[in-house]
PDB file of C-alpha atoms in Angstrom:
ATOM      1  CA  GLU A 802      -0.059  -0.039   0.031  1.00  0.00           C
ATOM      2  CA  ALA A 803       1.306   3.429  -1.201  1.00  0.00           C
ATOM      3  CA  ASP A 804       1.511   6.267   1.209  1.00  0.00           C
ATOM      4  CA  ILE A 805       1.007   9.341  -0.555  1.00  0.00           C
ATOM      5  CA  TYR A 806      -1.499  11.934   0.908  1.00  0.00           C
ATOM      6  CA  GLN A 807      -3.274  14.795  -0.674  1.00  0.00           C
ATOM      7  CA  THR A 808      -5.351  17.632   1.342  1.00  0.00           C
ATOM      8  CA  PRO A 809      -7.777  18.869   1.057  1.00  0.00           C
ATOM      9  CA  ARG A 810      -9.894  16.145  -0.858  1.00  0.00           C
ATOM     10  CA  TYR A 811     -12.346  19.010  -1.872  1.00  0.00           C
ATOM     11  CA  LEU A 812     -12.122  22.715  -2.075  1.00  0.00           C
ATOM     12  CA  VAL A 813     -14.689  25.039  -3.281  1.00  0.00           C
ATOM     13  CA  ILE A 814     -13.268  28.749  -3.428  1.00  0.00           C
ATOM     14  CA  GLY A 815     -13.886  32.186  -4.945  1.00  0.00           C
ATOM     15  CA  THR A 816     -12.287  33.525  -7.922  1.00  0.00           C
ATOM     16  CA  GLY A 817      -8.986  35.489  -7.180  1.00  0.00           C
ATOM     17  CA  LYS A 818      -8.116  33.561  -4.185  1.00  0.00           C
ATOM     18  CA  LYS A 819      -4.512  32.132  -3.577  1.00  0.00           C
ATOM     19  CA  ILE A 820      -4.834  28.350  -2.876  1.00  0.00           C
ATOM     20  CA  THR A 821      -2.087  25.711  -2.043  1.00  0.00           C
ATOM     21  CA  LEU A 822      -2.922  21.982  -2.713  1.00  0.00           C
ATOM     22  CA  GLU A 823      -0.819  19.734  -0.228  1.00  0.00           C
ATOM     23  CA  CYS A 824       0.758  16.522  -1.033  1.00  0.00           C
ATOM     24  CA  SER A 825       3.089  14.219   0.880  1.00  0.00           C
ATOM     25  CA  GLN A 826       4.555  10.783   0.649  1.00  0.00           C
ATOM     26  CA  THR A 827       6.370   8.821   3.483  1.00  0.00           C
ATOM     27  CA  MET A 828       8.166   6.352   0.867  1.00  0.00           C
ATOM     28  CA  GLY A 829      11.211   8.578   0.392  1.00  0.00           C
ATOM     29  CA  HIS A 830      10.584   8.612  -3.370  1.00  0.00           C
ATOM     30  CA  ASP A 831      12.799  10.801  -5.377  1.00  0.00           C
ATOM     31  CA  LYS A 832      10.273  11.556  -8.276  1.00  0.00           C
ATOM     32  CA  MET A 833       7.086  13.178  -7.816  1.00  0.00           C
ATOM     33  CA  TYR A 834       4.409  14.473 -10.112  1.00  0.00           C
ATOM     34  CA  TRP A 835       1.364  16.470 -10.478  1.00  0.00           C
ATOM     35  CA  TYR A 836      -1.389  15.505 -12.993  1.00  0.00           C
ATOM     36  CA  GLN A 837      -4.650  17.357 -13.999  1.00  0.00           C
ATOM     37  CA  GLN A 838      -7.678  15.310 -14.692  1.00  0.00           C
ATOM     38  CA  ASP A 839     -10.967  17.101 -16.092  1.00  0.00           C
ATOM     39  CA  PRO A 840     -14.245  15.116 -15.608  1.00  0.00           C
ATOM     40  CA  GLY A 841     -14.334  11.935 -17.600  1.00  0.00           C
ATOM     41  CA  MET A 842     -11.084  12.864 -19.414  1.00  0.00           C
ATOM     42  CA  GLU A 843      -7.615  11.358 -19.402  1.00  0.00           C
ATOM     43  CA  LEU A 844      -4.687  12.838 -16.918  1.00  0.00           C
ATOM     44  CA  HIS A 845      -2.206  15.123 -18.026  1.00  0.00           C
ATOM     45  CA  LEU A 846       1.159  15.832 -16.691  1.00  0.00           C
ATOM     46  CA  ILE A 847       1.464  19.521 -15.214  1.00  0.00           C
ATOM     47  CA  HIS A 848       4.459  19.464 -13.086  1.00  0.00           C
ATOM     48  CA  TYR A 849       7.377  17.249 -12.445  1.00  0.00           C
ATOM     49  CA  SER A 850      10.359  17.062  -9.863  1.00  0.00           C
ATOM     50  CA  TYR A 851      13.089  14.543  -9.895  1.00  0.00           C
ATOM     51  CA  GLY A 852      14.515  15.610  -6.245  1.00  0.00           C
ATOM     52  CA  VAL A 853      14.683  18.367  -3.877  1.00  0.00           C
ATOM     53  CA  ASN A 854      15.084  21.944  -5.521  1.00  0.00           C
ATOM     54  CA  SER A 855      14.488  20.333  -9.054  1.00  0.00           C
ATOM     55  CA  THR A 856      10.784  21.102 -10.865  1.00  0.00           C
ATOM     56  CA  GLU A 857      10.052  21.326 -14.329  1.00  0.00           C
ATOM     57  CA  LYS A 858       6.862  22.032 -16.323  1.00  0.00           C
ATOM     58  CA  GLY A 859       4.792  19.105 -17.793  1.00  0.00           C
ATOM     59  CA  ASP A 860       3.267  18.347 -20.990  1.00  0.00           C
ATOM     60  CA  LEU A 861       0.146  20.300 -20.202  1.00  0.00           C
ATOM     61  CA  SER A 862       0.570  24.083 -19.866  1.00  0.00           C
ATOM     62  CA  SER A 863      -0.598  25.138 -16.386  1.00  0.00           C
ATOM     63  CA  GLU A 864      -0.729  28.559 -14.409  1.00  0.00           C
ATOM     64  CA  SER A 865      -0.037  26.891 -11.034  1.00  0.00           C
ATOM     65  CA  THR A 866       3.619  26.664  -9.489  1.00  0.00           C
ATOM     66  CA  VAL A 867       5.172  23.867  -7.553  1.00  0.00           C
ATOM     67  CA  SER A 868       8.281  23.821  -4.886  1.00  0.00           C
ATOM     68  CA  ARG A 869      10.136  20.778  -3.569  1.00  0.00           C
ATOM     69  CA  ILE A 870      11.867  21.857  -0.542  1.00  0.00           C
ATOM     70  CA  ARG A 871      11.868  18.303   1.030  1.00  0.00           C
ATOM     71  CA  THR A 872      11.944  15.132  -0.349  1.00  0.00           C
ATOM     72  CA  GLU A 873       8.383  14.019   1.021  1.00  0.00           C
ATOM     73  CA  HIS A 874       6.425  17.449   0.185  1.00  0.00           C
ATOM     74  CA  PHE A 875       5.411  18.726  -3.395  1.00  0.00           C
ATOM     75  CA  PRO A 876       2.790  21.497  -2.842  1.00  0.00           C
ATOM     76  CA  LEU A 877       1.083  23.133  -5.798  1.00  0.00           C
ATOM     77  CA  THR A 878       0.001  26.726  -5.662  1.00  0.00           C
ATOM     78  CA  LEU A 879      -2.376  29.006  -7.527  1.00  0.00           C
ATOM     79  CA  GLU A 880      -1.735  32.498  -6.887  1.00  0.00           C
ATOM     80  CA  SER A 881      -5.178  33.618  -8.219  1.00  0.00           C
ATOM     81  CA  ALA A 882      -7.728  30.897  -8.808  1.00  0.00           C
ATOM     82  CA  ARG A 883      -9.991  31.177 -11.739  1.00  0.00           C
ATOM     83  CA  PRO A 884     -13.164  29.152 -12.799  1.00  0.00           C
ATOM     84  CA  SER A 885     -10.814  27.635 -15.590  1.00  0.00           C
ATOM     85  CA  HIS A 886      -8.911  26.106 -12.863  1.00  0.00           C
ATOM     86  CA  THR A 887     -11.738  23.726 -11.757  1.00  0.00           C
ATOM     87  CA  SER A 888     -10.464  20.209 -12.139  1.00  0.00           C
ATOM     88  CA  GLN A 889      -8.932  17.410 -10.326  1.00  0.00           C
ATOM     89  CA  TYR A 890      -5.497  17.364  -9.293  1.00  0.00           C
ATOM     90  CA  LEU A 891      -3.633  14.151  -8.606  1.00  0.00           C
ATOM     91  CA  CYS A 892      -0.371  13.831  -6.825  1.00  0.00           C
ATOM     92  CA  ALA A 893       1.941  10.790  -7.613  1.00  0.00           C
ATOM     93  CA  SER A 894       5.318   9.465  -6.641  1.00  0.00           C
ATOM     94  CA  SER A 895       7.800   6.835  -8.204  1.00  0.00           C
ATOM     95  CA  VAL A 896      11.195   5.725  -7.454  1.00  0.00           C
ATOM     96  CA  ALA A 897      11.607   3.031 -10.096  1.00  0.00           C
ATOM     97  CA  GLY A 898       8.727   1.693 -12.154  1.00  0.00           C
ATOM     98  CA  PRO A 899       5.539   1.812 -10.825  1.00  0.00           C
ATOM     99  CA  THR A 900       3.980   5.476 -10.018  1.00  0.00           C
ATOM    100  CA  PHE A 901       1.789   5.766  -6.780  1.00  0.00           C
ATOM    101  CA  PHE A 902      -1.084   8.141  -6.782  1.00  0.00           C
ATOM    102  CA  GLY A 903      -2.628  10.154  -4.169  1.00  0.00           C
ATOM    103  CA  GLN A 904      -6.562  10.249  -3.536  1.00  0.00           C
ATOM    104  CA  GLY A 905      -6.581  13.587  -5.520  1.00  0.00           C
ATOM    105  CA  THR A 906      -8.013  17.198  -4.731  1.00  0.00           C
ATOM    106  CA  ARG A 907     -11.160  18.235  -6.473  1.00  0.00           C
ATOM    107  CA  LEU A 908     -10.948  21.919  -6.898  1.00  0.00           C
ATOM    108  CA  THR A 909     -14.062  24.169  -7.919  1.00  0.00           C
ATOM    109  CA  VAL A 910     -13.477  27.762  -8.634  1.00  0.00           C
ATOM    110  CA  VAL A 911     -16.686  29.726  -8.440  1.00  0.00           C
TER     111      VAL A 911
ATOM    112  CA  ALA B1419       6.039  12.154 -28.924  1.00  0.00           C
ATOM    113  CA  GLN B1420       4.208   9.090 -27.728  1.00  0.00           C
ATOM    114  CA  SER B1421       0.597   8.581 -27.450  1.00  0.00           C
ATOM    115  CA  VAL B1422      -2.018   6.015 -25.924  1.00  0.00           C
ATOM    116  CA  THR B1423      -5.297   4.973 -27.620  1.00  0.00           C
ATOM    117  CA  GLN B1424      -7.707   3.216 -25.688  1.00  0.00           C
ATOM    118  CA  LEU B1425      -9.863   1.714 -28.515  1.00  0.00           C
ATOM    119  CA  ASP B1426     -13.232   1.381 -26.530  1.00  0.00           C
ATOM    120  CA  SER B1427     -14.508   4.377 -24.268  1.00  0.00           C
ATOM    121  CA  GLN B1428     -17.207   2.111 -22.601  1.00  0.00           C
ATOM    122  CA  VAL B1429     -17.459  -1.627 -22.177  1.00  0.00           C
ATOM    123  CA  PRO B1430     -20.428  -3.185 -20.698  1.00  0.00           C
ATOM    124  CA  VAL B1431     -20.237  -6.940 -19.826  1.00  0.00           C
ATOM    125  CA  PHE B1432     -22.331  -9.173 -17.782  1.00  0.00           C
ATOM    126  CA  GLU B1433     -21.142 -10.341 -14.173  1.00  0.00           C
ATOM    127  CA  GLU B1434     -18.641 -13.641 -14.634  1.00  0.00           C
ATOM    128  CA  ALA B1435     -18.251 -12.858 -18.454  1.00  0.00           C
ATOM    129  CA  PRO B1436     -14.724 -12.368 -19.626  1.00  0.00           C
ATOM    130  CA  VAL B1437     -13.460  -9.018 -20.482  1.00  0.00           C
ATOM    131  CA  GLU B1438     -10.545  -7.418 -22.801  1.00  0.00           C
ATOM    132  CA  LEU B1439      -9.609  -3.796 -22.579  1.00  0.00           C
ATOM    133  CA  ARG B1440      -7.774  -2.568 -25.479  1.00  0.00           C
ATOM    134  CA  CYS B1441      -4.729  -0.289 -25.556  1.00  0.00           C
ATOM    135  CA  ASN B1442      -2.362   0.495 -28.301  1.00  0.00           C
ATOM    136  CA  TYR B1443       0.676   2.817 -28.059  1.00  0.00           C
ATOM    137  CA  SER B1444       2.929   4.666 -30.487  1.00  0.00           C
ATOM    138  CA  SER B1445       6.375   5.133 -29.609  1.00  0.00           C
ATOM    139  CA  SER B1446       9.903   4.800 -31.404  1.00  0.00           C
ATOM    140  CA  VAL B1447      11.568   3.637 -28.420  1.00  0.00           C
ATOM    141  CA  SER B1448      11.442   1.029 -25.780  1.00  0.00           C
ATOM    142  CA  VAL B1449       8.533   2.131 -23.353  1.00  0.00           C
ATOM    143  CA  TYR B1450       7.172   0.837 -19.879  1.00  0.00           C
ATOM    144  CA  LEU B1451       3.529   0.140 -19.887  1.00  0.00           C
ATOM    145  CA  PHE B1452       0.791   0.401 -17.101  1.00  0.00           C
ATOM    146  CA  TRP B1453      -2.686  -0.177 -16.353  1.00  0.00           C
ATOM    147  CA  TYR B1454      -4.474   1.880 -13.400  1.00  0.00           C
ATOM    148  CA  VAL B1455      -8.007   1.646 -12.181  1.00  0.00           C
ATOM    149  CA  GLN B1456      -9.949   4.509 -10.728  1.00  0.00           C
ATOM    150  CA  TYR B1457     -13.176   4.114  -8.735  1.00  0.00           C
ATOM    151  CA  PRO B1458     -15.456   7.152  -8.331  1.00  0.00           C
ATOM    152  CA  ASN B1459     -13.889   9.869  -6.586  1.00  0.00           C
ATOM    153  CA  GLN B1460     -10.865   8.222  -5.967  1.00  0.00           C
ATOM    154  CA  GLY B1461      -7.288   8.543  -7.241  1.00  0.00           C
ATOM    155  CA  LEU B1462      -5.680   5.778  -9.427  1.00  0.00           C
ATOM    156  CA  GLN B1463      -4.524   2.261  -8.147  1.00  0.00           C
ATOM    157  CA  LEU B1464      -1.876   0.268 -10.048  1.00  0.00           C
ATOM    158  CA  LEU B1465      -3.144  -2.929 -11.470  1.00  0.00           C
ATOM    159  CA  LEU B1466      -0.015  -4.192 -13.115  1.00  0.00           C
ATOM    160  CA  LYS B1467       3.083  -3.080 -14.875  1.00  0.00           C
ATOM    161  CA  TYR B1468       5.275  -4.225 -17.835  1.00  0.00           C
ATOM    162  CA  LEU B1469       8.922  -2.990 -17.411  1.00  0.00           C
ATOM    163  CA  SER B1470      10.909  -5.691 -19.050  1.00  0.00           C
ATOM    164  CA  GLY B1471      11.009  -9.663 -19.232  1.00  0.00           C
ATOM    165  CA  SER B1472       7.893 -11.879 -19.662  1.00  0.00           C
ATOM    166  CA  THR B1473       5.353 -10.502 -21.875  1.00  0.00           C
ATOM    167  CA  LEU B1474       2.541 -11.732 -19.954  1.00  0.00           C
ATOM    168  CA  VAL B1475       1.978  -9.775 -16.913  1.00  0.00           C
ATOM    169  CA  LYS B1476      -0.283 -10.778 -13.679  1.00  0.00           C
ATOM    170  CA  GLY B1477      -1.617  -8.219 -11.694  1.00  0.00           C
ATOM    171  CA  ILE B1478      -4.060  -7.466  -8.749  1.00  0.00           C
ATOM    172  CA  ASN B1479      -7.684  -8.524  -8.676  1.00  0.00           C
ATOM    173  CA  GLY B1480      -7.401 -11.447 -11.223  1.00  0.00           C
ATOM    174  CA  PHE B1481      -6.351  -9.095 -14.021  1.00  0.00           C
ATOM    175  CA  GLU B1482      -3.660  -9.804 -16.749  1.00  0.00           C
ATOM    176  CA  ALA B1483      -2.155  -7.999 -19.843  1.00  0.00           C
ATOM    177  CA  GLU B1484      -0.023  -8.811 -22.499  1.00  0.00           C
ATOM    178  CA  PHE B1485       2.678  -6.650 -24.286  1.00  0.00           C
ATOM    179  CA  ASN B1486       2.776  -7.171 -27.790  1.00  0.00           C
ATOM    180  CA  LYS B1487       5.644  -5.194 -29.322  1.00  0.00           C
ATOM    181  CA  SER B1488       5.029  -6.101 -32.850  1.00  0.00           C
ATOM    182  CA  GLN B1489       1.625  -4.675 -32.658  1.00  0.00           C
ATOM    183  CA  THR B1490       2.547  -2.050 -30.191  1.00  0.00           C
ATOM    184  CA  SER B1491      -0.288  -3.278 -27.748  1.00  0.00           C
ATOM    185  CA  PHE B1492      -0.912  -4.034 -23.962  1.00  0.00           C
ATOM    186  CA  HIS B1493      -4.453  -5.267 -23.777  1.00  0.00           C
ATOM    187  CA  LEU B1494      -5.921  -6.078 -20.324  1.00  0.00           C
ATOM    188  CA  ARG B1495      -7.866  -9.248 -19.743  1.00  0.00           C
ATOM    189  CA  LYS B1496      -9.870 -10.810 -16.826  1.00  0.00           C
ATOM    190  CA  PRO B1497     -11.544 -14.272 -17.319  1.00  0.00           C
ATOM    191  CA  SER B1498     -14.457 -13.619 -14.936  1.00  0.00           C
ATOM    192  CA  VAL B1499     -15.330 -10.185 -13.951  1.00  0.00           C
ATOM    193  CA  HIS B1500     -17.552  -9.090 -10.915  1.00  0.00           C
ATOM    194  CA  ILE B1501     -19.810  -6.175 -10.169  1.00  0.00           C
ATOM    195  CA  SER B1502     -16.958  -4.626  -7.956  1.00  0.00           C
ATOM    196  CA  ASP B1503     -14.933  -4.326 -11.264  1.00  0.00           C
ATOM    197  CA  THR B1504     -17.096  -1.443 -12.471  1.00  0.00           C
ATOM    198  CA  ALA B1505     -14.519   1.408 -12.617  1.00  0.00           C
ATOM    199  CA  GLU B1506     -12.624   3.489 -15.135  1.00  0.00           C
ATOM    200  CA  TYR B1507      -9.501   1.896 -16.462  1.00  0.00           C
ATOM    201  CA  PHE B1508      -6.561   3.660 -17.877  1.00  0.00           C
ATOM    202  CA  CYS B1509      -3.592   2.504 -19.939  1.00  0.00           C
ATOM    203  CA  ALA B1510      -0.334   4.574 -19.380  1.00  0.00           C
ATOM    204  CA  VAL B1511       3.124   4.618 -21.104  1.00  0.00           C
ATOM    205  CA  ALA B1512       6.449   5.894 -19.863  1.00  0.00           C
ATOM    206  CA  LYS B1513       9.524   6.673 -21.847  1.00  0.00           C
ATOM    207  CA  GLY B1514      12.752   6.461 -19.814  1.00  0.00           C
ATOM    208  CA  SER B1515      13.475   6.462 -16.045  1.00  0.00           C
ATOM    209  CA  ASN B1516      11.871   9.711 -15.295  1.00  0.00           C
ATOM    210  CA  TYR B1517       8.538   7.715 -15.376  1.00  0.00           C
ATOM    211  CA  LYS B1518       6.533  10.636 -16.681  1.00  0.00           C
ATOM    212  CA  LEU B1519       3.364   8.893 -17.582  1.00  0.00           C
ATOM    213  CA  THR B1520       1.165   9.632 -20.964  1.00  0.00           C
ATOM    214  CA  PHE B1521      -2.334   8.356 -20.410  1.00  0.00           C
ATOM    215  CA  GLY B1522      -5.152   7.081 -22.688  1.00  0.00           C
ATOM    216  CA  LYS B1523      -8.738   8.491 -22.523  1.00  0.00           C
ATOM    217  CA  GLY B1524      -9.822   5.512 -20.249  1.00  0.00           C
ATOM    218  CA  THR B1525     -12.416   2.831 -20.767  1.00  0.00           C
ATOM    219  CA  LEU B1526     -15.458   2.694 -18.571  1.00  0.00           C
ATOM    220  CA  LEU B1527     -16.009  -1.111 -17.556  1.00  0.00           C
ATOM    221  CA  THR B1528     -19.564  -1.493 -16.511  1.00  0.00           C
ATOM    222  CA  VAL B1529     -20.500  -5.006 -14.876  1.00  0.00           C
ATOM    223  CA  ASN B1530     -24.122  -5.661 -14.979  1.00  0.00           C
ATOM    224  CA  PRO B1531     -25.851  -8.579 -12.838  1.00  0.00           C
TER     225      PRO B1531
END
């Protein structure tokens, strides 16, 4: 059983607010990822980190930013939320082979 | 760039029937292949993976998949499904040791009594 945790599970927030989605893993994995999933659609990679202080953008352009100050923690931040940011955000980690996913955060911006 | 095609968006079957969910990928280099399952309002759970070695891969919950390099396919099979197998299934491909995943659009498997 993988140990990767995301909070909050659900978030409804007003336009213009700053939000941070939390992601933590206890497995010591070097690689961490953020994927975005719109309802009924596939997942797209938006951010990737291969270790502390290393991050890069994914295949899908996103206005969000990430940081990796500690191995176990990989938060995602939106400085000013907009309705177009409404989606599900899934955090994941990997060391060699399979990628383990958190439960996801379902974000709704009103 | 690699892509993943899941040929069926929805597959309805009756309980205890066999099922095959099809997945094709395009890549000019060696890839790693995965199947994930997603239950409503949940994250993704790894069903099985192909990294190297035997082309027939067995996973959890009685699922298996076969890697076919010549046909660039990685179809998922189960000989007898249960109601609890109703979920969305995603095929994914990774190229290289960064394990960045490219996903298919998913197949909704609905198991009816």
